[in-house]
JSON list of C-alpha atoms in Angstrom, two decimals:
[
{"chain": "A", "resi": 1426, "resn": "MET", "atom": "CA", "xyz": [-72.76, 21.42, -34.35]},
{"chain": "A", "resi": 1427, "resn": "LYS", "atom": "CA", "xyz": [-69.41, 19.91, -33.79]},
{"chain": "A", "resi": 1428, "resn": "ASN", "atom": "CA", "xyz": [-66.64, 21.71, -31.85]},
{"chain": "A", "resi": 1429, "resn": "TYR", "atom": "CA", "xyz": [-63.11, 21.21, -33.35]},
{"chain": "A", "resi": 1430, "resn": "ASN", "atom": "CA", "xyz": [-61.32, 22.03, -30.10]},
{"chain": "A", "resi": 1431, "resn": "ASP", "atom": "CA", "xyz": [-62.61, 18.65, -28.60]},
{"chain": "A", "resi": 1432, "resn": "LEU", "atom": "CA", "xyz": [-59.91, 16.71, -29.66]},
{"chain": "A", "resi": 1433, "resn": "ILE", "atom": "CA", "xyz": [-57.45, 18.96, -27.96]},
{"chain": "A", "resi": 1434, "resn": "LEU", "atom": "CA", "xyz": [-59.53, 19.11, -24.97]},
{"chain": "A", "resi": 1435, "resn": "ARG", "atom": "CA", "xyz": [-59.97, 15.74, -24.37]},
{"chain": "A", "resi": 1436, "resn": "THR", "atom": "CA", "xyz": [-56.32, 14.99, -24.91]},
{"chain": "A", "resi": 1437, "resn": "MET", "atom": "CA", "xyz": [-55.44, 17.58, -22.29]},
{"chain": "A", "resi": 1438, "resn": "THR", "atom": "CA", "xyz": [-58.05, 16.76, -19.97]},
{"chain": "A", "resi": 1439, "resn": "GLN", "atom": "CA", "xyz": [-56.55, 13.25, -19.78]},
{"chain": "A", "resi": 1440, "resn": "LEU", "atom": "CA", "xyz": [-52.97, 14.37, -19.06]},
{"chain": "A", "resi": 1441, "resn": "ILE", "atom": "CA", "xyz": [-54.07, 17.13, -16.88]},
{"chain": "A", "resi": 1442, "resn": "ALA", "atom": "CA", "xyz": [-56.56, 14.72, -14.92]},
{"chain": "A", "resi": 1443, "resn": "PHE", "atom": "CA", "xyz": [-53.63, 12.17, -14.46]},
{"chain": "A", "resi": 1444, "resn": "ILE", "atom": "CA", "xyz": [-51.46, 15.07, -13.16]},
{"chain": "A", "resi": 1445, "resn": "LEU", "atom": "CA", "xyz": [-54.14, 16.38, -10.71]},
{"chain": "A", "resi": 1446, "resn": "LEU", "atom": "CA", "xyz": [-54.64, 12.71, -9.34]},
{"chain": "A", "resi": 1447, "resn": "GLY", "atom": "CA", "xyz": [-51.33, 12.16, -8.90]},
{"chain": "A", "resi": 1448, "resn": "PHE", "atom": "CA", "xyz": [-50.54, 15.06, -7.09]},
{"chain": "A", "resi": 1449, "resn": "SER", "atom": "CA", "xyz": [-53.43, 14.57, -4.92]},
{"chain": "A", "resi": 1450, "resn": "VAL", "atom": "CA", "xyz": [-52.22, 11.23, -3.66]},
{"chain": "A", "resi": 1451, "resn": "TYR", "atom": "CA", "xyz": [-49.00, 12.73, -2.78]},
{"chain": "A", "resi": 1452, "resn": "LEU", "atom": "CA", "xyz": [-50.68, 15.46, -0.79]},
{"chain": "A", "resi": 1453, "resn": "PHE", "atom": "CA", "xyz": [-52.76, 12.97, 0.83]},
{"chain": "A", "resi": 1454, "resn": "PHE", "atom": "CA", "xyz": [-49.72, 11.08, 1.92]},
{"chain": "A", "resi": 1455, "resn": "ALA", "atom": "CA", "xyz": [-47.35, 14.17, 2.80]},
{"chain": "A", "resi": 1456, "resn": "GLY", "atom": "CA", "xyz": [-50.01, 15.83, 4.70]},
{"chain": "A", "resi": 1457, "resn": "HIS", "atom": "CA", "xyz": [-49.53, 14.58, 8.56]},
{"chain": "A", "resi": 1458, "resn": "ASN", "atom": "CA", "xyz": [-45.77, 15.50, 8.32]},
{"chain": "A", "resi": 1459, "resn": "SER", "atom": "CA", "xyz": [-45.71, 18.34, 5.94]},
{"chain": "A", "resi": 1460, "resn": "PRO", "atom": "CA", "xyz": [-48.02, 20.66, 4.14]},
{"chain": "A", "resi": 1461, "resn": "GLY", "atom": "CA", "xyz": [-51.00, 18.81, 2.68]},
{"chain": "A", "resi": 1462, "resn": "GLY", "atom": "CA", "xyz": [-53.52, 16.30, 3.94]},
{"chain": "A", "resi": 1463, "resn": "GLY", "atom": "CA", "xyz": [-56.76, 14.98, 3.26]},
{"chain": "A", "resi": 1464, "resn": "PHE", "atom": "CA", "xyz": [-58.39, 18.64, 2.51]},
{"chain": "A", "resi": 1465, "resn": "ILE", "atom": "CA", "xyz": [-56.07, 19.94, -0.22]},
{"chain": "A", "resi": 1466, "resn": "GLY", "atom": "CA", "xyz": [-55.76, 16.47, -1.59]},
{"chain": "A", "resi": 1467, "resn": "GLY", "atom": "CA", "xyz": [-59.83, 15.81, -1.63]},
{"chain": "A", "resi": 1468, "resn": "LEU", "atom": "CA", "xyz": [-59.96, 19.20, -3.45]},
{"chain": "A", "resi": 1469, "resn": "MET", "atom": "CA", "xyz": [-57.27, 18.17, -5.98]},
{"chain": "A", "resi": 1470, "resn": "THR", "atom": "CA", "xyz": [-59.33, 15.07, -6.42]},
{"chain": "A", "resi": 1471, "resn": "ALA", "atom": "CA", "xyz": [-62.65, 16.74, -7.11]},
{"chain": "A", "resi": 1472, "resn": "ALA", "atom": "CA", "xyz": [-60.95, 19.30, -9.29]},
{"chain": "A", "resi": 1473, "resn": "ALA", "atom": "CA", "xyz": [-59.60, 16.49, -11.69]},
{"chain": "A", "resi": 1474, "resn": "PHE", "atom": "CA", "xyz": [-63.09, 14.48, -11.40]},
{"chain": "A", "resi": 1475, "resn": "ILE", "atom": "CA", "xyz": [-64.96, 17.91, -12.38]},
{"chain": "A", "resi": 1476, "resn": "LEU", "atom": "CA", "xyz": [-62.52, 18.44, -15.25]},
{"chain": "A", "resi": 1477, "resn": "MET", "atom": "CA", "xyz": [-63.38, 15.04, -16.79]},
{"chain": "A", "resi": 1478, "resn": "TYR", "atom": "CA", "xyz": [-67.22, 15.83, -16.25]},
{"chain": "A", "resi": 1479, "resn": "ILE", "atom": "CA", "xyz": [-66.84, 19.18, -18.04]},
{"chain": "A", "resi": 1480, "resn": "THR", "atom": "CA", "xyz": [-64.88, 17.71, -20.92]},
{"chain": "A", "resi": 1481, "resn": "TYR", "atom": "CA", "xyz": [-66.87, 14.05, -21.54]},
{"chain": "A", "resi": 1482, "resn": "GLY", "atom": "CA", "xyz": [-70.41, 15.34, -19.96]},
{"chain": "A", "resi": 1483, "resn": "PHE", "atom": "CA", "xyz": [-72.67, 13.87, -17.08]},
{"chain": "A", "resi": 1484, "resn": "ASP", "atom": "CA", "xyz": [-74.06, 11.04, -18.79]},
{"chain": "A", "resi": 1485, "resn": "ASN", "atom": "CA", "xyz": [-70.57, 9.50, -20.08]},
{"chain": "A", "resi": 1486, "resn": "MET", "atom": "CA", "xyz": [-69.10, 10.34, -16.77]},
{"chain": "A", "resi": 1487, "resn": "SER", "atom": "CA", "xyz": [-71.78, 8.46, -15.05]},
{"chain": "A", "resi": 1488, "resn": "LYS", "atom": "CA", "xyz": [-71.38, 5.51, -17.02]},
{"chain": "A", "resi": 1489, "resn": "VAL", "atom": "CA", "xyz": [-67.37, 5.65, -16.33]},
{"chain": "A", "resi": 1490, "resn": "LEU", "atom": "CA", "xyz": [-67.41, 6.45, -12.67]},
{"chain": "A", "resi": 1491, "resn": "PRO", "atom": "CA", "xyz": [-70.38, 5.12, -11.34]},
{"chain": "A", "resi": 1492, "resn": "ILE", "atom": "CA", "xyz": [-69.91, 6.65, -7.66]},
{"chain": "A", "resi": 1493, "resn": "ASN", "atom": "CA", "xyz": [-72.45, 8.05, -5.32]},
{"chain": "A", "resi": 1494, "resn": "PHE", "atom": "CA", "xyz": [-70.66, 10.82, -3.97]},
{"chain": "A", "resi": 1495, "resn": "ARG", "atom": "CA", "xyz": [-73.06, 11.18, -1.18]},
{"chain": "A", "resi": 1496, "resn": "ALA", "atom": "CA", "xyz": [-72.37, 7.82, 0.18]},
{"chain": "A", "resi": 1497, "resn": "VAL", "atom": "CA", "xyz": [-68.55, 8.95, -0.13]},
{"chain": "A", "resi": 1498, "resn": "LEU", "atom": "CA", "xyz": [-69.43, 11.84, 2.01]},
{"chain": "A", "resi": 1499, "resn": "THR", "atom": "CA", "xyz": [-71.03, 9.66, 4.56]},
{"chain": "A", "resi": 1500, "resn": "ILE", "atom": "CA", "xyz": [-68.16, 6.86, 4.47]},
{"chain": "A", "resi": 1501, "resn": "GLY", "atom": "CA", "xyz": [-65.70, 9.93, 5.06]},
{"chain": "A", "resi": 1502, "resn": "LEU", "atom": "CA", "xyz": [-67.51, 11.33, 8.03]},
{"chain": "A", "resi": 1503, "resn": "LEU", "atom": "CA", "xyz": [-67.73, 8.10, 9.77]},
{"chain": "A", "resi": 1504, "resn": "VAL", "atom": "CA", "xyz": [-64.11, 7.42, 9.18]},
{"chain": "A", "resi": 1505, "resn": "ALA", "atom": "CA", "xyz": [-63.08, 10.74, 10.53]},
{"chain": "A", "resi": 1506, "resn": "THR", "atom": "CA", "xyz": [-65.29, 10.55, 13.53]},
{"chain": "A", "resi": 1507, "resn": "LEU", "atom": "CA", "xyz": [-64.22, 6.96, 14.22]},
{"chain": "A", "resi": 1508, "resn": "SER", "atom": "CA", "xyz": [-60.93, 7.72, 14.14]},
{"chain": "A", "resi": 1509, "resn": "GLY", "atom": "CA", "xyz": [-61.05, 10.26, 16.75]},
{"chain": "A", "resi": 1510, "resn": "ILE", "atom": "CA", "xyz": [-63.07, 8.09, 19.08]},
{"chain": "A", "resi": 1511, "resn": "GLY", "atom": "CA", "xyz": [-60.69, 5.52, 18.55]},
{"chain": "A", "resi": 1512, "resn": "ALA", "atom": "CA", "xyz": [-58.42, 7.12, 21.34]},
{"chain": "A", "resi": 1513, "resn": "PHE", "atom": "CA", "xyz": [-61.12, 6.50, 23.82]},
{"chain": "A", "resi": 1514, "resn": "VAL", "atom": "CA", "xyz": [-60.31, 2.97, 23.56]},
{"chain": "A", "resi": 1515, "resn": "PHE", "atom": "CA", "xyz": [-56.42, 3.48, 25.08]},
{"chain": "A", "resi": 1516, "resn": "GLY", "atom": "CA", "xyz": [-57.91, 6.21, 27.48]},
{"chain": "A", "resi": 1517, "resn": "GLU", "atom": "CA", "xyz": [-56.72, 9.00, 25.48]},
{"chain": "A", "resi": 1518, "resn": "PRO", "atom": "CA", "xyz": [-58.55, 12.34, 24.59]},
{"chain": "A", "resi": 1519, "resn": "PHE", "atom": "CA", "xyz": [-60.60, 12.51, 21.78]},
{"chain": "A", "resi": 1520, "resn": "LEU", "atom": "CA", "xyz": [-58.63, 12.70, 18.32]},
{"chain": "A", "resi": 1521, "resn": "THR", "atom": "CA", "xyz": [-55.08, 11.85, 20.11]},
{"chain": "A", "resi": 1522, "resn": "GLN", "atom": "CA", "xyz": [-52.73, 10.63, 17.58]},
{"chain": "A", "resi": 1523, "resn": "THR", "atom": "CA", "xyz": [-49.95, 8.14, 17.40]},
{"chain": "A", "resi": 1524, "resn": "PHE", "atom": "CA", "xyz": [-47.43, 6.74, 15.21]},
{"chain": "A", "resi": 1525, "resn": "GLY", "atom": "CA", "xyz": [-45.06, 3.62, 14.69]},
{"chain": "A", "resi": 1526, "resn": "TYR", "atom": "CA", "xyz": [-42.50, 2.36, 12.42]},
{"chain": "A", "resi": 1527, "resn": "PHE", "atom": "CA", "xyz": [-43.28, -0.87, 10.66]},
{"chain": "A", "resi": 1528, "resn": "ASN", "atom": "CA", "xyz": [-41.16, -3.27, 8.34]},
{"chain": "A", "resi": 1529, "resn": "LEU", "atom": "CA", "xyz": [-43.69, -3.55, 5.43]},
{"chain": "A", "resi": 1530, "resn": "PRO", "atom": "CA", "xyz": [-42.52, -6.14, 2.69]},
{"chain": "A", "resi": 1531, "resn": "ILE", "atom": "CA", "xyz": [-42.00, -3.60, -0.21]},
{"chain": "A", "resi": 1532, "resn": "MET", "atom": "CA", "xyz": [-41.54, -0.30, 1.41]},
{"chain": "A", "resi": 1533, "resn": "GLY", "atom": "CA", "xyz": [-39.05, -1.18, 4.01]},
{"chain": "A", "resi": 1534, "resn": "GLU", "atom": "CA", "xyz": [-39.20, 0.44, 7.31]},
{"chain": "A", "resi": 1535, "resn": "THR", "atom": "CA", "xyz": [-42.24, 2.85, 7.33]},
{"chain": "A", "resi": 1536, "resn": "GLU", "atom": "CA", "xyz": [-43.75, 5.44, 9.52]},
{"chain": "A", "resi": 1537, "resn": "LEU", "atom": "CA", "xyz": [-47.44, 4.76, 10.04]},
{"chain": "A", "resi": 1538, "resn": "ALA", "atom": "CA", "xyz": [-49.67, 7.65, 11.92]},
{"chain": "A", "resi": 1539, "resn": "THR", "atom": "CA", "xyz": [-53.13, 7.35, 13.22]},
{"chain": "A", "resi": 1540, "resn": "ALA", "atom": "CA", "xyz": [-53.39, 11.03, 11.65]},
{"chain": "A", "resi": 1541, "resn": "MET", "atom": "CA", "xyz": [-53.57, 9.38, 8.32]},
{"chain": "A", "resi": 1542, "resn": "ILE", "atom": "CA", "xyz": [-56.94, 7.60, 9.15]},
{"chain": "A", "resi": 1543, "resn": "PHE", "atom": "CA", "xyz": [-58.26, 11.17, 10.03]},
{"chain": "A", "resi": 1544, "resn": "ASP", "atom": "CA", "xyz": [-56.70, 12.56, 6.82]},
{"chain": "A", "resi": 1545, "resn": "LEU", "atom": "CA", "xyz": [-58.67, 9.83, 4.59]},
{"chain": "A", "resi": 1546, "resn": "GLY", "atom": "CA", "xyz": [-62.00, 10.58, 6.43]},
{"chain": "A", "resi": 1547, "resn": "VAL", "atom": "CA", "xyz": [-61.36, 14.33, 5.82]},
{"chain": "A", "resi": 1548, "resn": "TYR", "atom": "CA", "xyz": [-60.48, 13.51, 1.86]},
{"chain": "A", "resi": 1549, "resn": "LEU", "atom": "CA", "xyz": [-63.26, 11.47, 1.29]},
{"chain": "A", "resi": 1550, "resn": "THR", "atom": "CA", "xyz": [-65.57, 13.98, 2.89]},
{"chain": "A", "resi": 1551, "resn": "VAL", "atom": "CA", "xyz": [-64.15, 16.68, 0.91]},
{"chain": "A", "resi": 1552, "resn": "VAL", "atom": "CA", "xyz": [-64.42, 14.84, -2.41]},
{"chain": "A", "resi": 1553, "resn": "GLY", "atom": "CA", "xyz": [-68.21, 13.77, -1.58]},
{"chain": "A", "resi": 1554, "resn": "VAL", "atom": "CA", "xyz": [-69.02, 17.39, -0.66]},
{"chain": "A", "resi": 1555, "resn": "THR", "atom": "CA", "xyz": [-67.34, 19.02, -3.60]},
{"chain": "A", "resi": 1556, "resn": "MET", "atom": "CA", "xyz": [-68.76, 16.69, -6.32]},
{"chain": "A", "resi": 1557, "resn": "THR", "atom": "CA", "xyz": [-72.60, 16.47, -4.77]},
{"chain": "A", "resi": 1558, "resn": "ILE", "atom": "CA", "xyz": [-72.41, 20.41, -4.83]},
{"chain": "A", "resi": 1559, "resn": "ILE", "atom": "CA", "xyz": [-71.08, 20.64, -8.02]},
{"chain": "A", "resi": 1560, "resn": "LEU", "atom": "CA", "xyz": [-72.93, 17.79, -9.36]},
{"chain": "A", "resi": 1561, "resn": "THR", "atom": "CA", "xyz": [-76.30, 19.10, -7.92]},
{"chain": "A", "resi": 1562, "resn": "ILE", "atom": "CA", "xyz": [-76.09, 22.33, -9.47]},
{"chain": "A", "resi": 1563, "resn": "ALA", "atom": "CA", "xyz": [-75.29, 20.90, -13.05]},
{"chain": "A", "resi": 1564, "resn": "THR", "atom": "CA", "xyz": [-78.16, 18.34, -12.88]},
{"chain": "A", "resi": 1565, "resn": "ASP", "atom": "CA", "xyz": [-80.60, 20.90, -11.42]},
{"chain": "A", "resi": 1566, "resn": "GLN", "atom": "CA", "xyz": [-79.86, 23.44, -14.48]},
{"chain": "A", "resi": 1567, "resn": "LYS", "atom": "CA", "xyz": [-80.80, 20.40, -16.95]},
{"chain": "A", "resi": 1568, "resn": "GLU", "atom": "CA", "xyz": [-84.01, 19.35, -14.84]},
{"chain": "A", "resi": 1569, "resn": "ASP", "atom": "CA", "xyz": [-84.96, 23.12, -14.95]},
{"chain": "A", "resi": 1570, "resn": "SER", "atom": "CA", "xyz": [-84.91, 23.43, -18.75]},
{"chain": "A", "resi": 1571, "resn": "GLN", "atom": "CA", "xyz": [-86.81, 19.76, -19.17]},
{"chain": "A", "resi": 1572, "resn": "GLU", "atom": "CA", "xyz": [-89.50, 21.45, -16.80]},
{"chain": "A", "resi": 1573, "resn": "GLN", "atom": "CA", "xyz": [-89.51, 24.68, -19.16]},
{"chain": "A", "resi": 1574, "resn": "ALA", "atom": "CA", "xyz": [-89.70, 22.62, -22.37]},
{"chain": "A", "resi": 1575, "resn": "GLY", "atom": "CA", "xyz": [-92.85, 20.83, -20.61]},
{"chain": "A", "resi": 1576, "resn": "MET", "atom": "CA", "xyz": [-91.29, 17.34, -20.61]}
]
């Protein structure tokens, strides 16, 4: 049976997912100086991915976005942990952050903070955990129905 609302759903999903992903990047970069950061940025990214999975289906999205979200989770935990341990190299306590101003070619003088590295780890961890949980629940239901059908 053809769903006649597919065209509207697919068109709006493209627009909304683009806005969600753009806003999540903004929140990620704004996070170490103002509200936002890796956690809410990761949730926004996961929300965009989930919307696309709901609209286009698991099989299609797995082809378009062949991401192992468990690996993303692991990499995020490593980045967050290593960013905290990095302070030990300079004789500082765990998770001590610092910042500096650097002259970058296109952006000019820009503040870079080590807190952003930790935020990146949190961002990747939140995306990995959220997507792993949602996709595990979604695919588990499909496996249960196949078992009941005798496949």
